[in-house]
CSV table of C-alpha atoms in Angstrom, one decimal:
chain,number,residue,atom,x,y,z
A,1,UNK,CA,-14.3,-17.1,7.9
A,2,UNK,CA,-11.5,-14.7,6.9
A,3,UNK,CA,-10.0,-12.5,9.3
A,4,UNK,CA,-8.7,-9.0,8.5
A,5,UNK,CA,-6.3,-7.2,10.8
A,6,UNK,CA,-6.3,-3.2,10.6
A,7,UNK,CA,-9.3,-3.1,9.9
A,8,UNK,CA,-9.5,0.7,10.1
A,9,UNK,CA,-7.3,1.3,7.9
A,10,UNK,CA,-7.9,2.1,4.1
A,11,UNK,CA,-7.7,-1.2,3.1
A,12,UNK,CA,-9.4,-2.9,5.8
A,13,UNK,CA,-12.1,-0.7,5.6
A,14,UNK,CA,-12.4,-1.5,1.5
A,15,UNK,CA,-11.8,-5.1,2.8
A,16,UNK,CA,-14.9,-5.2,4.8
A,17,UNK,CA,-16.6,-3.7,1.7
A,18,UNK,CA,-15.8,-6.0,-0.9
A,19,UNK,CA,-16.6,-9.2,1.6
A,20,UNK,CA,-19.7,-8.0,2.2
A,21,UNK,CA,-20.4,-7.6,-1.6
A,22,UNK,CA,-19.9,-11.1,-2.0
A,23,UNK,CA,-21.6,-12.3,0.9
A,24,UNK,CA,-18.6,-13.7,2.3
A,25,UNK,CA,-18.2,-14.1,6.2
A,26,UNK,CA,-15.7,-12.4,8.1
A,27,UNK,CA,-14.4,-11.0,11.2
A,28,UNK,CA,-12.4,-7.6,11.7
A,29,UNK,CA,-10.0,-6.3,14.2
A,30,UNK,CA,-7.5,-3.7,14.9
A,31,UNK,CA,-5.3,-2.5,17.8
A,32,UNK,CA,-5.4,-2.9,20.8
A,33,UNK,CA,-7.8,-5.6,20.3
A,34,UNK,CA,-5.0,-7.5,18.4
A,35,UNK,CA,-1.5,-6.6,18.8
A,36,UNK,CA,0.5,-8.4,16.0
A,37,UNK,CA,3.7,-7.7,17.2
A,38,UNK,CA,2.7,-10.3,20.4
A,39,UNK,CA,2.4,-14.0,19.6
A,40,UNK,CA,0.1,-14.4,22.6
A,41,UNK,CA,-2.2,-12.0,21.0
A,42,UNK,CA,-2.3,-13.0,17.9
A,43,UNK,CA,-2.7,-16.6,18.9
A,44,UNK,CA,-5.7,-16.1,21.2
A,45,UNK,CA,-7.8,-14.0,18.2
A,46,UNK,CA,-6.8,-16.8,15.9
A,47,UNK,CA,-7.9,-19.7,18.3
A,48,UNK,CA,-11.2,-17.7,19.4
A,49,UNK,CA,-12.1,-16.6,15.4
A,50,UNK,CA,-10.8,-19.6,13.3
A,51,UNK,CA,-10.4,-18.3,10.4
A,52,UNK,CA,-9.5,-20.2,7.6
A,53,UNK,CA,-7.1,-17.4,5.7
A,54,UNK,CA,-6.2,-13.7,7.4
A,55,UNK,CA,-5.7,-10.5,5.6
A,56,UNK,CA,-3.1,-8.6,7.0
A,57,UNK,CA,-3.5,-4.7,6.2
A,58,UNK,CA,-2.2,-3.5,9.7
A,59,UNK,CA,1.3,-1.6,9.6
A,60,UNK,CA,3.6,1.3,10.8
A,61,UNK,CA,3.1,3.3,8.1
A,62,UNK,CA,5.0,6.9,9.6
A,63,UNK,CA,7.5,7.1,6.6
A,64,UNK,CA,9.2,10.0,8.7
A,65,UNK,CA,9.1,9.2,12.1
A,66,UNK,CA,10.5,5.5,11.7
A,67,UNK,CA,13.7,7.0,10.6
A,68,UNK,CA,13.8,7.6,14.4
A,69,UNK,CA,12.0,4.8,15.3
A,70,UNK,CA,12.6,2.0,13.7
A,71,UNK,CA,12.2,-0.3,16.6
A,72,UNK,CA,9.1,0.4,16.9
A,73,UNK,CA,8.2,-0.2,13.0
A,74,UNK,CA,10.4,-3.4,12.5
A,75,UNK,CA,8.0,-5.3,15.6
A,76,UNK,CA,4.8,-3.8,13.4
A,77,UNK,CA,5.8,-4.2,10.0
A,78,UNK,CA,8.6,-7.5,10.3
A,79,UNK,CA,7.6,-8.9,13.7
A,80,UNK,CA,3.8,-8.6,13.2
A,81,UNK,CA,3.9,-10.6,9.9
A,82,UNK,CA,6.1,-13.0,11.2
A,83,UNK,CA,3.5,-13.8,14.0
A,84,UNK,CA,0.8,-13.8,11.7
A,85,UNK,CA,3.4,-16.1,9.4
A,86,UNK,CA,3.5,-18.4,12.4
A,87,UNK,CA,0.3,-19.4,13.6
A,88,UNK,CA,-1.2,-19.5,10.1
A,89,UNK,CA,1.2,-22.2,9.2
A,90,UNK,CA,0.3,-23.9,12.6
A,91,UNK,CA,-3.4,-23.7,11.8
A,92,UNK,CA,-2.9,-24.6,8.0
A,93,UNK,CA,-4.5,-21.3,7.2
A,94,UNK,CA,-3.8,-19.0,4.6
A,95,UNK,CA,-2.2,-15.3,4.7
A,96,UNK,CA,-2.3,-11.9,2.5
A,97,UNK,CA,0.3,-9.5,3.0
A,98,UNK,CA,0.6,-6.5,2.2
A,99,UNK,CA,4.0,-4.8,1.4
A,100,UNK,CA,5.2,-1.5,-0.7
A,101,UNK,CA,7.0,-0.1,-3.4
A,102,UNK,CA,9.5,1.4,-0.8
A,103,UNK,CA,11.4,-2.0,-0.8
A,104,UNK,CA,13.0,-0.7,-3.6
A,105,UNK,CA,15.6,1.6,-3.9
A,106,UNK,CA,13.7,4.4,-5.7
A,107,UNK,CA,16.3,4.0,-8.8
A,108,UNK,CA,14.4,2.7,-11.8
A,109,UNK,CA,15.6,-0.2,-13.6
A,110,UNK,CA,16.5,0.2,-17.3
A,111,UNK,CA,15.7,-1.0,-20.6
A,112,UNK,CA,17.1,-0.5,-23.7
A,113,UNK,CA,18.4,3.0,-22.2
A,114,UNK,CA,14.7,3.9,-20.4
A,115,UNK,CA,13.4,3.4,-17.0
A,116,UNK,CA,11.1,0.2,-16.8
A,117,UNK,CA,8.7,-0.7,-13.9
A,118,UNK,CA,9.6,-2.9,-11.1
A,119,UNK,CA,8.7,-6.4,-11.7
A,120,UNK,CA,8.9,-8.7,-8.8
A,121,UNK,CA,12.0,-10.8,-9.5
A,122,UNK,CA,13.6,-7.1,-9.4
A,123,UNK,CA,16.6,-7.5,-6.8
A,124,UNK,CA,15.3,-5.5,-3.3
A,125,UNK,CA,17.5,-2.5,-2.0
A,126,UNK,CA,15.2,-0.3,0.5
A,127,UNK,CA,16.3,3.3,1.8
A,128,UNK,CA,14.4,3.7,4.3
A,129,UNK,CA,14.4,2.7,8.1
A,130,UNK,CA,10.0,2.4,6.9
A,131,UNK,CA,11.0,0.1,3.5
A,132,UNK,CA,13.7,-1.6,5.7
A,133,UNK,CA,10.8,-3.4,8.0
A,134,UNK,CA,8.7,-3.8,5.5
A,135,UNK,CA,11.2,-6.4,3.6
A,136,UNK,CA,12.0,-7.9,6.6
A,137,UNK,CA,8.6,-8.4,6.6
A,138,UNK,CA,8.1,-10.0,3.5
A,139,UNK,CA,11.4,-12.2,4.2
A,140,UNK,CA,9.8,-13.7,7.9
A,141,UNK,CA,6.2,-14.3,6.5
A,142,UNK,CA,7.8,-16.5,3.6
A,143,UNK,CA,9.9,-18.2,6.0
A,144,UNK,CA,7.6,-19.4,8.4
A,145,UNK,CA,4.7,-19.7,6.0
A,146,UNK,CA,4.2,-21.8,3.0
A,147,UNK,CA,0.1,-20.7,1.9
A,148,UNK,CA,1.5,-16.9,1.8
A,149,UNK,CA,0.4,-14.2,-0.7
A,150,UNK,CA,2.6,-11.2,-0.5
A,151,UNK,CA,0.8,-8.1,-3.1
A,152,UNK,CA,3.1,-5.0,-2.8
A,153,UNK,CA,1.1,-1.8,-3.5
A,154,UNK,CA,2.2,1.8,-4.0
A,155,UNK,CA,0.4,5.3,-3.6
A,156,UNK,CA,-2.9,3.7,-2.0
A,157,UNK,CA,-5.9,5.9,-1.5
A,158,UNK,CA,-9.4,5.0,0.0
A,159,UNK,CA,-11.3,5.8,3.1
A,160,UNK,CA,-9.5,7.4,4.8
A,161,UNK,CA,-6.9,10.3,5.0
A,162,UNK,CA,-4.9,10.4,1.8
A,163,UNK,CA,-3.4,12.4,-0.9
A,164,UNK,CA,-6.8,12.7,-3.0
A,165,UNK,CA,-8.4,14.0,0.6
A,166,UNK,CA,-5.6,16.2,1.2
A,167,UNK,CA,-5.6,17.8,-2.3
A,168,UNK,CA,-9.4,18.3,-2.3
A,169,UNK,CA,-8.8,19.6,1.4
A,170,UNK,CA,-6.2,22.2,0.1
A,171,UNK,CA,-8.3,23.5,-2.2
A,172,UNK,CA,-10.7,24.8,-0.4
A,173,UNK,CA,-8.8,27.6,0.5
A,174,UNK,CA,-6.3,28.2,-2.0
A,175,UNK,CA,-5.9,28.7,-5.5
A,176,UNK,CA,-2.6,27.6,-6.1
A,177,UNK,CA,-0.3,24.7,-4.6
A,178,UNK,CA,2.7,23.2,-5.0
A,179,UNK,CA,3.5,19.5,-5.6
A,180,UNK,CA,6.5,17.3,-6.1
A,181,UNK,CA,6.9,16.3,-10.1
A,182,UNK,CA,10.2,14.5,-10.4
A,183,UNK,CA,8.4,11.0,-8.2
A,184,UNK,CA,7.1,8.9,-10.5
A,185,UNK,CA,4.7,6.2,-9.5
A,186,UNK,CA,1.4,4.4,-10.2
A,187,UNK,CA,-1.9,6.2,-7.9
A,188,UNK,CA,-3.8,2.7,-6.5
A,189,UNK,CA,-7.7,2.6,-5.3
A,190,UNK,CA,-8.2,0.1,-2.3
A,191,UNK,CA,-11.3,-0.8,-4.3
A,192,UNK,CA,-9.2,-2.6,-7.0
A,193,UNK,CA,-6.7,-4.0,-4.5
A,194,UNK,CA,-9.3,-5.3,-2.5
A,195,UNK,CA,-11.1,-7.0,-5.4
A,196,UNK,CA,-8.0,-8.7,-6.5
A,197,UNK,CA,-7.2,-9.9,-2.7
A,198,UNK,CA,-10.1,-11.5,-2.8
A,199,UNK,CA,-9.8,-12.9,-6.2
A,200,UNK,CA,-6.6,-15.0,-4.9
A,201,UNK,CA,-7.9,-15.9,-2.1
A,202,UNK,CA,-8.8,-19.8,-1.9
A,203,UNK,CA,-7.1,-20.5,-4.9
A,204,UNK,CA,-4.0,-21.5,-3.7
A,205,UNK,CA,-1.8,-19.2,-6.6
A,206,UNK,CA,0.7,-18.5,-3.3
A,207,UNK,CA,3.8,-16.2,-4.3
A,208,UNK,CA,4.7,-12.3,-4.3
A,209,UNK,CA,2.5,-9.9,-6.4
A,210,UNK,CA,3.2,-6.7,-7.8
A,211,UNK,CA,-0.3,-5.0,-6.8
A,212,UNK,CA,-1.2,-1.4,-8.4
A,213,UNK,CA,-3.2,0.4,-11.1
A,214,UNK,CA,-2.5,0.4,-14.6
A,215,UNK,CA,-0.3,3.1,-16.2
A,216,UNK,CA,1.7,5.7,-14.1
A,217,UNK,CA,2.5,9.7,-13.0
A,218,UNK,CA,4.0,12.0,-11.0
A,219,UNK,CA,2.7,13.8,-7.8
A,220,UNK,CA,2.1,16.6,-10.0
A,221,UNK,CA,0.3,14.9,-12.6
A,222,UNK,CA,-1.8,13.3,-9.8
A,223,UNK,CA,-3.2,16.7,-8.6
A,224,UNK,CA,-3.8,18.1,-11.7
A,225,UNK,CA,-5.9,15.5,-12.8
A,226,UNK,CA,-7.6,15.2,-8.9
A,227,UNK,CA,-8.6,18.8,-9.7
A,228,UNK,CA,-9.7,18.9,-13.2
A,229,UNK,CA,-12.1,15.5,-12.6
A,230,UNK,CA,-13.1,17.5,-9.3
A,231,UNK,CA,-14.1,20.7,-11.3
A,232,UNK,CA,-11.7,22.7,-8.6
A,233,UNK,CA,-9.6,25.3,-10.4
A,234,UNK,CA,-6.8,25.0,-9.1
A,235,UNK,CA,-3.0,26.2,-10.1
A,236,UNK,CA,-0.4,22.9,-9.5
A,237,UNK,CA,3.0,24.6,-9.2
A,238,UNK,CA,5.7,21.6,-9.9
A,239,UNK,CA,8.3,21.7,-7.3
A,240,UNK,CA,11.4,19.1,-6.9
A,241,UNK,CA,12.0,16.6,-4.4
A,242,UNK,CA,15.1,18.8,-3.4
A,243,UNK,CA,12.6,21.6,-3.0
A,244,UNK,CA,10.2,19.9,-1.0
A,245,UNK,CA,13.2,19.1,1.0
A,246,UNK,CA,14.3,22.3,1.7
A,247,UNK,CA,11.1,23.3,2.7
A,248,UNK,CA,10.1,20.7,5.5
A,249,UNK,CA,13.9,18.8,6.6
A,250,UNK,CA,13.7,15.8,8.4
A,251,UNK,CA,11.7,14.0,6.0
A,252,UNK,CA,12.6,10.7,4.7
A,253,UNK,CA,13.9,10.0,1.2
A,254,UNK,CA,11.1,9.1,-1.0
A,255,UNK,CA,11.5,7.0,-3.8
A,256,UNK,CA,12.0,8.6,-7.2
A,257,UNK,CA,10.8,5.8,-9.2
A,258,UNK,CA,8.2,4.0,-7.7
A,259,UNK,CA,6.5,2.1,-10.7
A,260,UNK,CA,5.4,-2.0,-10.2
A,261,UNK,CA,4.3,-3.9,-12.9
A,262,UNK,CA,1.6,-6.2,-12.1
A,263,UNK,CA,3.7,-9.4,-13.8
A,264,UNK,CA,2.8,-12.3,-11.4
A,265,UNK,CA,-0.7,-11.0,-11.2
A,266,UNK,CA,-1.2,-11.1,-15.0
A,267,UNK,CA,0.8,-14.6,-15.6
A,268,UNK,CA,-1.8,-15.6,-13.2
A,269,UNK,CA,-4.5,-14.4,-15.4
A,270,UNK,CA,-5.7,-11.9,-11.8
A,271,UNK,CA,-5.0,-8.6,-12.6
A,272,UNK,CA,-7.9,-6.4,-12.0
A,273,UNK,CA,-6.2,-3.4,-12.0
A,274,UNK,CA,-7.6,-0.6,-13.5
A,275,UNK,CA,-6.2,2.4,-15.5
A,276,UNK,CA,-4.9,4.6,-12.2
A,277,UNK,CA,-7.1,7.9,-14.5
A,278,UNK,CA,-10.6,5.7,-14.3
A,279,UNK,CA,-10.0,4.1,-10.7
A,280,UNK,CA,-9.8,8.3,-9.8
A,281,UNK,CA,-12.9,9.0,-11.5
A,282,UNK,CA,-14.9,6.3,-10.0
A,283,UNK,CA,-13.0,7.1,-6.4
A,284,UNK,CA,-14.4,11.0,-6.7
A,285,UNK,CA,-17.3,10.3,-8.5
A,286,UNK,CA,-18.5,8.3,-4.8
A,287,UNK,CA,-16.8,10.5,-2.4
């Protein structure tokens, strides 16, 4: 039996998907029927379901409004895994978590005088209140739990409300929009993180995984291709981050540079990552 939390989520929803596909039995829940950030809760589900590994896909994800609130994301996103964390290493069970790019500082690492991806023995430096709690999430689960797999993602889409959605959304009543082109990062499908959850799972290959389609692009990029495989003609203006800024204040920084490379999953011969252009096609092609 695996257990996913947030299961309305993108990822849960994918989750439920690609457990089904491979006849695998499970149990889903989100708030309020579990509230991760109470060990009581957790503990109860965990005793009634007895599961033998949990998927964790439930967190504050508010970029913005945890900037003012980041009590409230540190008990979802550090708390919550920590609880998790806990009663998985009472129960000898094992746990996926899932963590972002935003634990980074958005300022690309070099090599040989150009910007290289992230690879996860990259020193951390969030700057966000959002990337904040999710590294302290990461830091509790490993302490309190040995059978841990930690797969940080980065621009996820699925089923649910997303860029793609939103772009597709947008142009059905204008001709011409404007998107950010100076963030660099690598478009994921929760198909092809899903598939490689479940391709670690039971196998015992604990550790911290870089988690995101092959290849990389800028917002701008992103919607120009969403468009062109969509047939919608559609003008992509590119704007700067500083623009964007000036046009909606009080959002949080976003990471300039948000580009993993998938090193651990590779070494571990589970990288099932895509190209980020044909997980699109396939993604629009369905919806």
């Amino acid at each position: 039996m695996i257990l996913i939390i947030g299961s309305n989520g993108q990822l849960g929803r994918q989750m439920q998907k690609a457990l089904t596909a491979r006849g695998l039995e499970y149990a889903a829940y989100d708030y309020p029927e579990i509230d991760i950030t109470q060990p009581d809760s957790v503990r109860e589900l965990m005793e009634a379901v007895k599961p033998r590994a949990v998927v964790n896909c439930a967190a504050y994800t508010q970029v913005d409004r945890a900037e003012t609130d980041e009590e409230t994301a540190y008990r979802v996103n550090a708390l919550g895994p920590k609880n998790l964390a806990q009663v998985c290493a009472d129960a000898g069970d094992e746990l996926v978590h899932v963590s972002t790019d935003y634990v980074f500082s958005g300022e690309p690492p070099m090599r040989d005088g150009r910007p290289r991806p992230y690879v996860e023995t990259d020193p951390c430096g969030p700057m966000t209140a959002y990337g904040r709690t999710k590294l302290a999430g990461e830091q509790l689960a490993q302490q309190h739990c040995d059978r841990l797999y930690i797969l940080r993602t980065a621009w996820l889409y699925g089923d649910e409300h997303n860029f793609v959605r939103t772009m597709l959304r947008l142009a059905e009543t204008r001709d011409e929009i404007s998107v950010v082109s100076d963030q660099i990062g690598s478009p994921t499908s929760t198909v092809d993180l899903a598939e490689t959850i479940c391709a670690l799972l039971g196998t015992g290959a604990y550790g911290l995984y870089h988690a995101t389609c092959e290849g990389y692009c800028s917002w701008h990029d992103f919607a120009v291709k969403i468009f062109a495989l969509s047939g919608k003609n559609v003008r992509v203006l590119p704007i700067t981050t500083e623009e964007y800024s000036r046009n909606y204040p009080g959002v949080a920084p976003r990471p300039k540079w948000s580009v993993l490379e998938n090193a651990a999953l590779k070494t571990a011969g589970k990288n099932l990552f895509r190209s980020w252009e044909d997980a699109l096609y396939e993604y629009l092609r369905d919806i």
